[in-house]
mmCIF file of C-alpha atoms in Angstrom:
data_model
loop_
_atom_site.group_PDB
_atom_site.id
_atom_site.type_symbol
_atom_site.label_atom_id
_atom_site.label_comp_id
_atom_site.label_asym_id
_atom_site.label_seq_id
_atom_site.Cartn_x
_atom_site.Cartn_y
_atom_site.Cartn_z
ATOM 1 C CA MET A 1 11.661 -41.675 -32.687
ATOM 2 C CA SER A 2 11.843 -41.403 -36.324
ATOM 3 C CA ALA A 3 15.659 -40.751 -35.984
ATOM 4 C CA LEU A 4 15.988 -44.036 -34.201
ATOM 5 C CA GLN A 5 13.800 -45.677 -36.981
ATOM 6 C CA GLU A 6 16.177 -44.305 -39.595
ATOM 7 C CA ARG A 7 19.200 -45.699 -37.782
ATOM 8 C CA VAL A 8 17.898 -49.251 -37.060
ATOM 9 C CA GLU A 9 15.757 -49.912 -40.078
ATOM 10 C CA PRO A 10 17.653 -50.780 -43.308
ATOM 11 C CA LYS A 11 15.958 -48.768 -46.052
ATOM 12 C CA GLU A 12 15.436 -51.539 -48.529
ATOM 13 C CA HIS A 13 13.525 -53.860 -46.363
ATOM 14 C CA ASP A 14 11.645 -51.296 -44.390
ATOM 15 C CA ALA A 15 7.819 -52.096 -44.387
ATOM 16 C CA ALA A 16 7.137 -48.993 -42.313
ATOM 17 C CA GLN A 17 8.803 -46.755 -44.978
ATOM 18 C CA ARG A 18 6.667 -47.915 -47.550
ATOM 19 C CA THR A 19 3.707 -46.328 -45.872
ATOM 20 C CA PRO A 20 3.813 -42.774 -46.496
ATOM 21 C CA ARG A 21 4.844 -40.422 -43.608
ATOM 22 C CA ARG A 22 1.467 -39.016 -42.968
ATOM 23 C CA GLY A 23 -0.561 -38.540 -39.855
ATOM 24 C CA LYS A 24 -0.208 -36.123 -37.065
ATOM 25 C CA ALA A 25 3.244 -35.275 -35.980
ATOM 26 C CA GLY A 26 2.667 -36.434 -32.290
ATOM 27 C CA PHE A 27 1.295 -39.699 -33.234
ATOM 28 C CA ARG A 28 3.640 -40.761 -36.007
ATOM 29 C CA PHE A 29 5.660 -42.802 -33.529
ATOM 30 C CA LEU A 30 2.682 -45.106 -33.142
ATOM 31 C CA ARG A 31 3.682 -46.525 -36.599
ATOM 32 C CA VAL A 32 6.177 -48.691 -34.892
ATOM 33 C CA LEU A 33 3.299 -50.753 -33.342
ATOM 34 C CA ARG A 34 2.197 -51.721 -36.916
ATOM 35 C CA ALA A 35 4.179 -54.327 -38.782
ATOM 36 C CA PRO A 36 7.415 -53.954 -37.033
ATOM 37 C CA SER A 37 10.440 -54.555 -39.176
ATOM 38 C CA PRO A 38 13.039 -57.354 -38.517
ATOM 39 C CA ALA A 39 15.439 -54.712 -37.229
ATOM 40 C CA TRP A 40 12.976 -53.715 -34.579
ATOM 41 C CA TYR A 41 12.819 -57.424 -33.465
ATOM 42 C CA ARG A 42 16.599 -57.358 -33.374
ATOM 43 C CA LEU A 43 16.772 -54.221 -31.237
ATOM 44 C CA LEU A 44 14.299 -55.785 -28.826
ATOM 45 C CA PHE A 45 16.218 -58.972 -28.499
ATOM 46 C CA LEU A 46 19.425 -57.085 -27.995
ATOM 47 C CA ILE A 47 18.001 -55.053 -25.127
ATOM 48 C CA ILE A 48 15.489 -57.401 -23.461
ATOM 49 C CA LEU A 49 17.390 -60.719 -23.340
ATOM 50 C CA PRO A 50 20.622 -59.478 -21.754
ATOM 51 C CA ALA A 51 18.304 -57.700 -19.247
ATOM 52 C CA LEU A 52 16.716 -60.846 -18.374
ATOM 53 C CA SER A 53 20.057 -62.659 -17.591
ATOM 54 C CA PHE A 54 20.359 -60.429 -14.533
ATOM 55 C CA GLY A 55 17.974 -60.474 -11.748
ATOM 56 C CA PRO A 56 16.221 -63.306 -9.844
ATOM 57 C CA THR A 57 14.826 -65.043 -12.909
ATOM 58 C CA ALA A 58 18.359 -66.165 -13.844
ATOM 59 C CA GLN A 59 19.544 -67.549 -10.664
ATOM 60 C CA ALA A 60 19.418 -71.230 -9.614
ATOM 61 C CA ASN A 61 16.260 -71.054 -7.698
ATOM 62 C CA GLU A 62 15.830 -73.404 -4.756
ATOM 63 C CA ALA A 63 12.511 -73.976 -2.968
ATOM 64 C CA ALA A 64 13.151 -71.840 -0.001
ATOM 65 C CA LEU A 65 16.010 -70.087 1.598
ATOM 66 C CA LEU A 66 16.270 -70.779 5.207
ATOM 67 C CA ALA A 67 17.941 -67.506 6.034
ATOM 68 C CA PRO A 68 17.438 -65.362 3.003
ATOM 69 C CA ASP A 69 20.465 -63.172 3.400
ATOM 70 C CA PRO A 70 21.289 -61.900 -0.099
ATOM 71 C CA VAL A 71 24.980 -60.911 0.763
ATOM 72 C CA PHE A 72 25.448 -64.479 2.170
ATOM 73 C CA GLU A 73 23.729 -66.167 -0.687
ATOM 74 C CA ALA A 74 25.941 -64.162 -3.093
ATOM 75 C CA ARG A 75 28.996 -65.488 -1.148
ATOM 76 C CA VAL A 76 27.664 -69.034 -1.527
ATOM 77 C CA MET A 77 27.086 -68.631 -5.322
ATOM 78 C CA ARG A 78 30.522 -67.166 -5.695
ATOM 79 C CA VAL A 79 32.089 -70.194 -4.141
ATOM 80 C CA ALA A 80 29.762 -72.446 -6.096
ATOM 81 C CA ASP A 81 30.850 -70.753 -9.330
ATOM 82 C CA GLU A 82 34.419 -71.937 -8.776
ATOM 83 C CA LEU A 83 33.267 -75.545 -8.711
ATOM 84 C CA ARG A 84 32.177 -77.922 -11.494
ATOM 85 C CA CYS A 85 29.127 -79.919 -11.282
ATOM 86 C CA LEU A 86 30.216 -83.599 -11.705
ATOM 87 C CA VAL A 87 26.930 -84.664 -13.141
ATOM 88 C CA CYS A 88 26.508 -82.058 -15.730
ATOM 89 C CA GLN A 89 30.237 -81.578 -16.180
ATOM 90 C CA ASN A 90 30.059 -78.434 -18.272
ATOM 91 C CA GLU A 91 28.157 -76.488 -15.654
ATOM 92 C CA THR A 92 29.159 -74.983 -12.330
ATOM 93 C CA ILE A 93 27.565 -75.990 -9.028
ATOM 94 C CA ALA A 94 26.002 -72.621 -9.003
ATOM 95 C CA GLY A 95 24.134 -73.242 -12.163
ATOM 96 C CA SER A 96 23.311 -76.859 -12.104
ATOM 97 C CA GLN A 97 20.190 -78.278 -10.904
ATOM 98 C CA ALA A 98 21.292 -81.971 -10.412
ATOM 99 C CA ALA A 99 20.684 -83.501 -7.059
ATOM 100 C CA LEU A 100 24.426 -83.664 -6.307
ATOM 101 C CA ALA A 101 24.775 -79.879 -7.166
ATOM 102 C CA ILE A 102 22.062 -78.991 -4.671
ATOM 103 C CA ASP A 103 23.636 -81.164 -2.052
ATOM 104 C CA LEU A 104 26.976 -79.486 -2.534
ATOM 105 C CA ARG A 105 25.435 -76.037 -2.553
ATOM 106 C CA ARG A 106 23.923 -76.961 0.873
ATOM 107 C CA GLN A 107 27.404 -78.275 1.977
ATOM 108 C CA ILE A 108 28.914 -74.896 0.869
ATOM 109 C CA ARG A 109 26.448 -72.985 2.843
ATOM 110 C CA THR A 110 26.929 -75.045 5.945
ATOM 111 C CA GLN A 111 30.699 -74.559 5.821
ATOM 112 C CA LEU A 112 30.384 -70.835 5.100
ATOM 113 C CA GLN A 113 28.170 -70.463 8.149
ATOM 114 C CA GLN A 114 30.822 -72.414 10.075
ATOM 115 C CA GLY A 115 33.313 -69.742 9.155
ATOM 116 C CA ARG A 116 35.445 -71.654 6.591
ATOM 117 C CA SER A 117 37.047 -69.552 3.895
ATOM 118 C CA GLU A 118 36.573 -70.097 0.092
ATOM 119 C CA ALA A 119 39.909 -71.634 -0.061
ATOM 120 C CA GLU A 120 39.285 -74.129 2.533
ATOM 121 C CA ILE A 121 36.039 -75.119 0.862
ATOM 122 C CA LEU A 122 37.636 -75.577 -2.453
ATOM 123 C CA ASP A 123 40.369 -77.787 -0.807
ATOM 124 C CA PHE A 124 37.595 -79.771 0.854
ATOM 125 C CA MET A 125 35.950 -80.436 -2.501
ATOM 126 C CA VAL A 126 39.310 -81.174 -4.280
ATOM 127 C CA GLN A 127 40.101 -83.652 -1.564
ATOM 128 C CA ARG A 128 37.154 -85.690 -2.275
ATOM 129 C CA TYR A 129 36.529 -85.258 -5.987
ATOM 130 C CA GLY A 130 39.973 -84.380 -7.322
ATOM 131 C CA GLU A 131 41.294 -81.430 -9.307
ATOM 132 C CA PHE A 132 38.609 -81.650 -12.004
ATOM 133 C CA VAL A 133 36.018 -80.338 -9.576
ATOM 134 C CA ARG A 134 37.722 -76.931 -9.962
ATOM 135 C CA TYR A 135 35.817 -75.229 -12.610
ATOM 136 C CA ARG A 136 38.886 -72.881 -13.245
ATOM 137 C CA PRO A 137 41.829 -75.300 -13.645
ATOM 138 C CA ALA A 138 44.758 -74.454 -11.312
ATOM 139 C CA PHE A 139 47.801 -73.117 -13.051
ATOM 140 C CA ASN A 140 50.461 -75.826 -12.145
ATOM 141 C CA PRO A 141 53.021 -77.572 -14.271
ATOM 142 C CA THR A 142 50.445 -80.287 -15.396
ATOM 143 C CA ASN A 143 47.881 -77.592 -16.552
ATOM 144 C CA ALA A 144 50.393 -75.224 -17.986
ATOM 145 C CA LEU A 145 49.751 -76.670 -21.443
ATOM 146 C CA LEU A 146 46.011 -76.287 -20.968
ATOM 147 C CA TRP A 147 46.312 -72.640 -20.191
ATOM 148 C CA THR A 148 49.041 -71.571 -22.738
ATOM 149 C CA GLY A 149 48.230 -73.956 -25.502
ATOM 150 C CA PRO A 150 45.830 -71.780 -27.451
ATOM 151 C CA PHE A 151 48.261 -68.823 -27.310
ATOM 152 C CA VAL A 152 51.140 -71.119 -28.472
ATOM 153 C CA LEU A 153 49.164 -72.428 -31.347
ATOM 154 C CA LEU A 154 48.100 -68.922 -32.177
ATOM 155 C CA ALA A 155 51.720 -67.699 -32.251
ATOM 156 C CA PHE A 156 52.821 -70.624 -34.314
ATOM 157 C CA ALA A 157 50.040 -70.086 -36.825
ATOM 158 C CA ALA A 158 50.939 -66.251 -36.947
ATOM 159 C CA PHE A 159 54.564 -67.316 -37.548
ATOM 160 C CA VAL A 160 53.768 -69.629 -40.484
ATOM 161 C CA LEU A 161 51.479 -67.053 -41.840
ATOM 162 C CA VAL A 162 54.078 -64.383 -41.807
ATOM 163 C CA LYS A 163 56.746 -66.598 -43.259
ATOM 164 C CA ASN A 164 54.347 -67.670 -46.256
ATOM 165 C CA ILE A 165 53.444 -64.048 -46.950
ATOM 166 C CA ARG A 166 57.036 -62.997 -46.916
ATOM 167 C CA ARG A 167 58.055 -65.865 -49.140
ATOM 168 C CA ARG A 168 55.399 -64.966 -51.646
ATOM 169 C CA THR A 169 56.280 -61.298 -51.924
ATOM 170 C CA GLU A 170 59.901 -62.108 -52.122
ATOM 171 C CA ALA A 171 59.474 -64.610 -54.902
ATOM 172 C CA ASP A 172 57.649 -61.826 -56.944
ATOM 173 C CA ARG A 173 60.635 -59.509 -56.648
ATOM 174 C CA ASP A 174 63.507 -61.771 -57.639
ATOM 175 C CA LEU A 175 63.117 -62.382 -61.314
ATOM 176 C CA SER A 176 66.101 -63.463 -63.400
ATOM 177 C CA ASP A 177 66.858 -61.487 -66.642
ATOM 178 C CA ASP A 178 65.516 -64.236 -68.783
ATOM 179 C CA GLU A 179 62.188 -64.371 -66.769
ATOM 180 C CA ARG A 180 61.949 -60.533 -66.920
ATOM 181 C CA ARG A 181 62.392 -60.514 -70.591
ATOM 182 C CA ARG A 182 59.658 -63.228 -70.952
ATOM 183 C CA LEU A 183 57.432 -61.343 -68.652
ATOM 184 C CA GLY A 184 57.820 -58.275 -70.671
ATOM 185 C CA GLU A 185 56.958 -60.327 -73.855
ATOM 186 C CA LEU A 186 53.933 -61.704 -72.236
ATOM 187 C CA LEU A 187 52.694 -58.327 -71.007
ATOM 188 C CA GLY A 188 53.359 -56.816 -74.259
ATOM 189 C CA ARG A 189 51.469 -59.480 -76.069
ATOM 190 C CA GLY A 190 48.644 -59.113 -73.443
ATOM 191 C CA ALA A 191 48.460 -55.330 -74.177
ATOM 192 C CA THR A 192 47.677 -55.939 -77.801
ATOM 193 C CA GLN A 193 44.906 -58.600 -77.151
ATOM 194 C CA PRO A 194 41.342 -57.455 -76.982
ATOM 195 C CA MET B 1 60.099 -81.009 -51.444
ATOM 196 C CA SER B 2 59.601 -82.913 -48.255
ATOM 197 C CA SER B 3 57.362 -80.163 -46.907
ATOM 198 C CA ARG B 4 54.544 -81.363 -48.955
ATOM 199 C CA PHE B 5 54.197 -84.276 -46.642
ATOM 200 C CA ILE B 6 53.764 -82.006 -43.568
ATOM 201 C CA PRO B 7 49.988 -81.881 -43.789
ATOM 202 C CA ILE B 8 49.587 -85.645 -44.033
ATOM 203 C CA ALA B 9 52.081 -86.070 -41.109
ATOM 204 C CA VAL B 10 50.040 -83.579 -38.992
ATOM 205 C CA PHE B 11 46.873 -85.496 -39.926
ATOM 206 C CA VAL B 12 48.422 -88.900 -38.839
ATOM 207 C CA VAL B 13 49.542 -87.378 -35.540
ATOM 208 C CA LEU B 14 46.094 -85.903 -35.020
ATOM 209 C CA LEU B 15 44.630 -89.330 -35.957
ATOM 210 C CA GLY B 16 46.788 -90.914 -33.230
ATOM 211 C CA PHE B 17 45.462 -88.560 -30.558
ATOM 212 C CA LEU B 18 41.922 -89.055 -31.672
ATOM 213 C CA ALA B 19 42.331 -92.841 -31.609
ATOM 214 C CA ILE B 20 43.656 -92.757 -28.063
ATOM 215 C CA GLY B 21 40.761 -90.385 -27.242
ATOM 216 C CA LEU B 22 38.146 -92.888 -28.212
ATOM 217 C CA THR B 23 39.441 -95.256 -25.467
ATOM 218 C CA LEU B 24 39.263 -92.709 -22.752
ATOM 219 C CA LYS B 25 36.230 -92.120 -20.603
ATOM 220 C CA PRO B 26 36.215 -88.516 -19.377
ATOM 221 C CA ARG B 27 33.062 -88.778 -17.532
ATOM 222 C CA GLU B 28 34.735 -91.282 -15.101
ATOM 223 C CA LEU B 29 36.883 -89.240 -12.691
ATOM 224 C CA PRO B 30 39.922 -90.866 -11.003
ATOM 225 C CA SER B 31 39.383 -90.900 -7.319
ATOM 226 C CA PRO B 32 41.814 -88.768 -5.295
ATOM 227 C CA LEU B 33 41.077 -91.104 -2.387
ATOM 228 C CA LEU B 34 42.924 -94.060 -3.760
ATOM 229 C CA ASP B 35 45.637 -95.546 -1.478
ATOM 230 C CA LYS B 36 44.222 -93.083 1.207
ATOM 231 C CA PRO B 37 42.393 -94.131 4.368
ATOM 232 C CA ALA B 38 38.652 -94.589 3.776
ATOM 233 C CA PRO B 39 36.825 -91.688 5.327
ATOM 234 C CA ALA B 40 35.461 -92.642 8.689
ATOM 235 C CA PHE B 41 31.792 -92.838 9.125
ATOM 236 C CA SER B 42 29.226 -94.021 11.758
ATOM 237 C CA LEU B 43 25.914 -94.986 10.201
ATOM 238 C CA PRO B 44 22.704 -96.974 11.229
ATOM 239 C CA THR B 45 22.123 -100.089 9.237
ATOM 240 C CA LEU B 46 19.042 -100.690 7.238
ATOM 241 C CA SER B 47 17.933 -103.829 9.064
ATOM 242 C CA ALA B 48 18.720 -102.561 12.654
ATOM 243 C CA PRO B 49 18.439 -98.755 12.560
ATOM 244 C CA ALA B 50 18.912 -98.437 16.137
ATOM 245 C CA THR B 51 22.531 -99.703 15.972
ATOM 246 C CA SER B 52 25.372 -97.952 14.289
ATOM 247 C CA VAL B 53 28.408 -99.302 12.373
ATOM 248 C CA THR B 54 31.585 -97.531 12.256
ATOM 249 C CA THR B 55 34.575 -97.885 9.638
ATOM 250 C CA GLN B 56 36.522 -98.995 12.787
ATOM 251 C CA ASP B 57 34.320 -102.109 13.165
ATOM 252 C CA LEU B 58 35.316 -103.133 9.668
ATOM 253 C CA ARG B 59 39.055 -103.081 10.119
ATOM 254 C CA GLY B 60 40.943 -106.339 9.807
ATOM 255 C CA LYS B 61 39.213 -107.605 6.590
ATOM 256 C CA VAL B 62 39.059 -106.853 2.966
ATOM 257 C CA TRP B 63 35.667 -105.543 2.113
ATOM 258 C CA VAL B 64 33.713 -104.123 -0.757
ATOM 259 C CA LEU B 65 31.472 -101.020 -0.432
ATOM 260 C CA ASN B 66 28.791 -100.726 -3.010
ATOM 261 C CA VAL B 67 26.854 -97.448 -3.266
ATOM 262 C CA TRP B 68 23.280 -98.094 -4.322
ATOM 263 C CA ALA B 69 19.789 -96.723 -4.023
ATOM 264 C CA SER B 70 16.334 -98.060 -4.836
ATOM 265 C CA TRP B 71 15.699 -95.216 -7.238
ATOM 266 C CA CYS B 72 18.615 -95.963 -9.314
ATOM 267 C CA ALA B 73 17.939 -97.960 -12.556
ATOM 268 C CA ALA B 74 21.565 -98.815 -13.239
ATOM 269 C CA CYS B 75 21.803 -100.385 -9.686
ATOM 270 C CA ARG B 76 19.132 -102.805 -10.841
ATOM 271 C CA ASP B 77 21.356 -103.745 -13.872
ATOM 272 C CA GLU B 78 24.337 -104.211 -11.532
ATOM 273 C CA HIS B 79 22.414 -106.190 -8.890
ATOM 274 C CA PRO B 80 22.749 -109.669 -10.370
ATOM 275 C CA THR B 81 26.499 -109.251 -10.559
ATOM 276 C CA MET B 82 26.439 -108.176 -7.044
ATOM 277 C CA ILE B 83 24.497 -111.268 -5.942
ATOM 278 C CA GLU B 84 26.945 -113.530 -7.910
ATOM 279 C CA MET B 85 29.930 -111.735 -6.322
ATOM 280 C CA ALA B 86 28.327 -112.463 -2.910
ATOM 281 C CA LYS B 87 28.032 -116.058 -3.737
ATOM 282 C CA LEU B 88 31.777 -116.120 -4.685
ATOM 283 C CA GLY B 89 32.370 -115.276 -0.951
ATOM 284 C CA ILE B 90 35.748 -113.559 -1.671
ATOM 285 C CA ALA B 91 34.873 -110.609 0.547
ATOM 286 C CA PRO B 92 31.876 -109.252 2.467
ATOM 287 C CA ILE B 93 30.004 -106.633 0.492
ATOM 288 C CA TYR B 94 28.542 -103.726 2.475
ATOM 289 C CA GLY B 95 26.004 -101.536 0.855
ATOM 290 C CA LEU B 96 25.774 -97.771 1.124
ATOM 291 C CA ASN B 97 22.208 -96.833 0.731
ATOM 292 C CA TYR B 98 22.648 -93.419 -0.791
ATOM 293 C CA LYS B 99 19.956 -90.729 -0.370
ATOM 294 C CA ASP B 100 17.209 -93.299 -0.056
ATOM 295 C CA GLN B 101 14.089 -94.097 2.225
ATOM 296 C CA ARG B 102 14.481 -97.073 4.558
ATOM 297 C CA ALA B 103 11.186 -98.499 3.435
ATOM 298 C CA ASP B 104 11.910 -98.107 -0.225
ATOM 299 C CA ALA B 105 15.378 -99.660 0.248
ATOM 300 C CA LEU B 106 14.116 -102.715 2.277
ATOM 301 C CA GLY B 107 11.346 -103.334 -0.335
ATOM 302 C CA TRP B 108 13.951 -103.210 -3.208
ATOM 303 C CA LEU B 109 16.207 -105.743 -1.417
ATOM 304 C CA ALA B 110 13.208 -107.927 -0.641
ATOM 305 C CA ARG B 111 12.193 -107.982 -4.411
ATOM 306 C CA PHE B 112 15.600 -108.269 -6.002
ATOM 307 C CA GLY B 113 17.742 -110.042 -3.558
ATOM 308 C CA ASN B 114 20.304 -109.002 -0.794
ATOM 309 C CA PRO B 115 23.858 -109.605 -1.425
ATOM 310 C CA TYR B 116 25.024 -107.240 1.299
ATOM 311 C CA THR B 117 26.307 -108.333 4.767
ATOM 312 C CA ALA B 118 24.780 -105.061 5.957
ATOM 313 C CA SER B 119 23.492 -101.912 4.262
ATOM 314 C CA PHE B 120 24.255 -98.347 5.771
ATOM 315 C CA ALA B 121 21.663 -95.779 5.472
ATOM 316 C CA ASP B 122 23.293 -92.591 4.224
ATOM 317 C CA THR B 123 19.976 -90.764 4.018
ATOM 318 C CA ASP B 124 21.370 -87.198 3.553
ATOM 319 C CA GLY B 125 24.334 -88.340 1.209
ATOM 320 C CA LEU B 126 26.956 -86.606 3.543
ATOM 321 C CA VAL B 127 28.976 -89.974 3.802
ATOM 322 C CA GLY B 128 28.647 -90.165 -0.022
ATOM 323 C CA ILE B 129 30.236 -86.697 -0.408
ATOM 324 C CA ASP B 130 33.085 -87.856 1.794
ATOM 325 C CA TYR B 131 33.716 -90.732 -0.369
ATOM 326 C CA GLY B 132 33.591 -88.503 -3.575
ATOM 327 C CA VAL B 133 30.367 -90.274 -4.803
ATOM 328 C CA TYR B 134 28.788 -88.363 -7.723
ATOM 329 C CA GLY B 135 26.611 -90.941 -9.117
ATOM 330 C CA VAL B 136 25.171 -94.217 -8.370
ATOM 331 C CA PRO B 137 26.319 -97.091 -8.469
ATOM 332 C CA GLU B 138 29.929 -96.841 -7.382
ATOM 333 C CA THR B 139 31.807 -99.596 -5.747
ATOM 334 C CA PHE B 140 34.976 -99.396 -3.541
ATOM 335 C CA VAL B 141 37.503 -102.132 -2.554
ATOM 336 C CA ILE B 142 38.935 -101.432 0.816
ATOM 337 C CA ASP B 143 41.711 -103.300 2.408
ATOM 338 C CA LYS B 144 42.358 -104.727 5.948
ATOM 339 C CA ALA B 145 44.025 -101.307 6.973
ATOM 340 C CA GLY B 146 40.964 -99.359 5.909
ATOM 341 C CA VAL B 147 42.618 -98.040 2.869
ATOM 342 C CA ILE B 148 40.773 -97.563 -0.405
ATOM 343 C CA ARG B 149 42.419 -99.698 -3.110
ATOM 344 C CA ARG B 150 40.168 -99.350 -6.122
ATOM 345 C CA LYS B 151 37.151 -97.427 -7.030
ATOM 346 C CA PHE B 152 34.673 -98.528 -9.839
ATOM 347 C CA VAL B 153 32.400 -95.865 -11.338
ATOM 348 C CA GLY B 154 29.148 -97.130 -12.828
ATOM 349 C CA PRO B 155 27.709 -100.661 -12.770
ATOM 350 C CA VAL B 156 30.124 -103.376 -12.011
ATOM 351 C CA THR B 157 29.966 -106.118 -14.691
ATOM 352 C CA ALA B 158 30.718 -109.855 -14.408
ATOM 353 C CA GLN B 159 33.884 -109.053 -16.372
ATOM 354 C CA ILE B 160 35.100 -106.494 -13.888
ATOM 355 C CA VAL B 161 34.533 -108.977 -10.950
ATOM 356 C CA ARG B 162 36.349 -111.603 -12.849
ATOM 357 C CA ASP B 163 39.305 -109.653 -14.093
ATOM 358 C CA GLU B 164 39.633 -106.752 -11.527
ATOM 359 C CA ILE B 165 38.034 -107.446 -8.192
ATOM 360 C CA VAL B 166 38.704 -111.166 -7.692
ATOM 361 C CA PRO B 167 42.604 -110.771 -8.429
ATOM 362 C CA LEU B 168 42.742 -107.620 -6.269
ATOM 363 C CA VAL B 169 40.981 -109.159 -3.275
ATOM 364 C CA ALA B 170 43.374 -112.218 -3.608
ATOM 365 C CA ARG B 171 46.372 -109.867 -3.562
ATOM 366 C CA LEU B 172 45.123 -108.102 -0.419
ATOM 367 C CA ASN B 173 44.433 -111.294 1.325
ATOM 368 C CA PRO B 174 47.897 -112.833 1.622
#
């Protein structure tokens, strides 16, 4: 436990280290229970919060599942994850608790039970609400700029950056004779200055 | 030499995009049902729940479908405009009572007035889904052939009635 302590606790801010390492060997680990350092909290958050994002507490809970079949519900949520909630337009239908999202989840469930495929359900929604209901925009000529835009901008920025760096280093290299003499004078003069 | 104006030029172009963006309303989605046949439905009316009305019955005239609910605050804001529009008599207004209880809906109409020729009870919201309703109120203008011509998202104002709905209905009623 003390090896772990040494790795996570920065030595300067370590309250626990200010207390002398006394006490019986077997019970020294109990020191972590007293005045935990900020690093200890950080470790706790890093482990516990991601763990909480899985499991039943994280799903959009509805009052009662009529046929609690987890595989089927997972399918419903997978389809719902591809659709945008039109009320809270940054969320998916899977995550939103708006009344419309609950209705549409029920609609997805009914349609899956009727044997429709995910593509058919997405088409059903797009027919009624438009392309915007797709949470993941389709890659077609209209959306091509949306998908490739960031990469195009990044390439352009990289190009400008490289050009500027190259221009700067080349400018340093090409000095005329006159400038080189002057540079020598300045440097020579600078060497004698205190 | 002219490259020193590049930053200001980029800024002006960006300013143009931002200015255009301020006029856009991204929460209002364009309806994919425009110029497509209005989805067929068969629903009971609020006043006579035993009888059903279908979209087939509404062929042959230009009509307005107003999606409303008694629990919707914005519908209350829009309601006086609906009553005025009904008084104009340009087209019959049918209400789609969305996800509501019959008693609440009838009470609401009794309190605030009833501009609707009839209101259809869409209790589970399935017809709303067919029409791409994602909020209340929404208003559709449907022509004689049963094709959706315009959709208005949000409360209809007197200005919209005057500048958009009246001319459109006049165009559809040759």
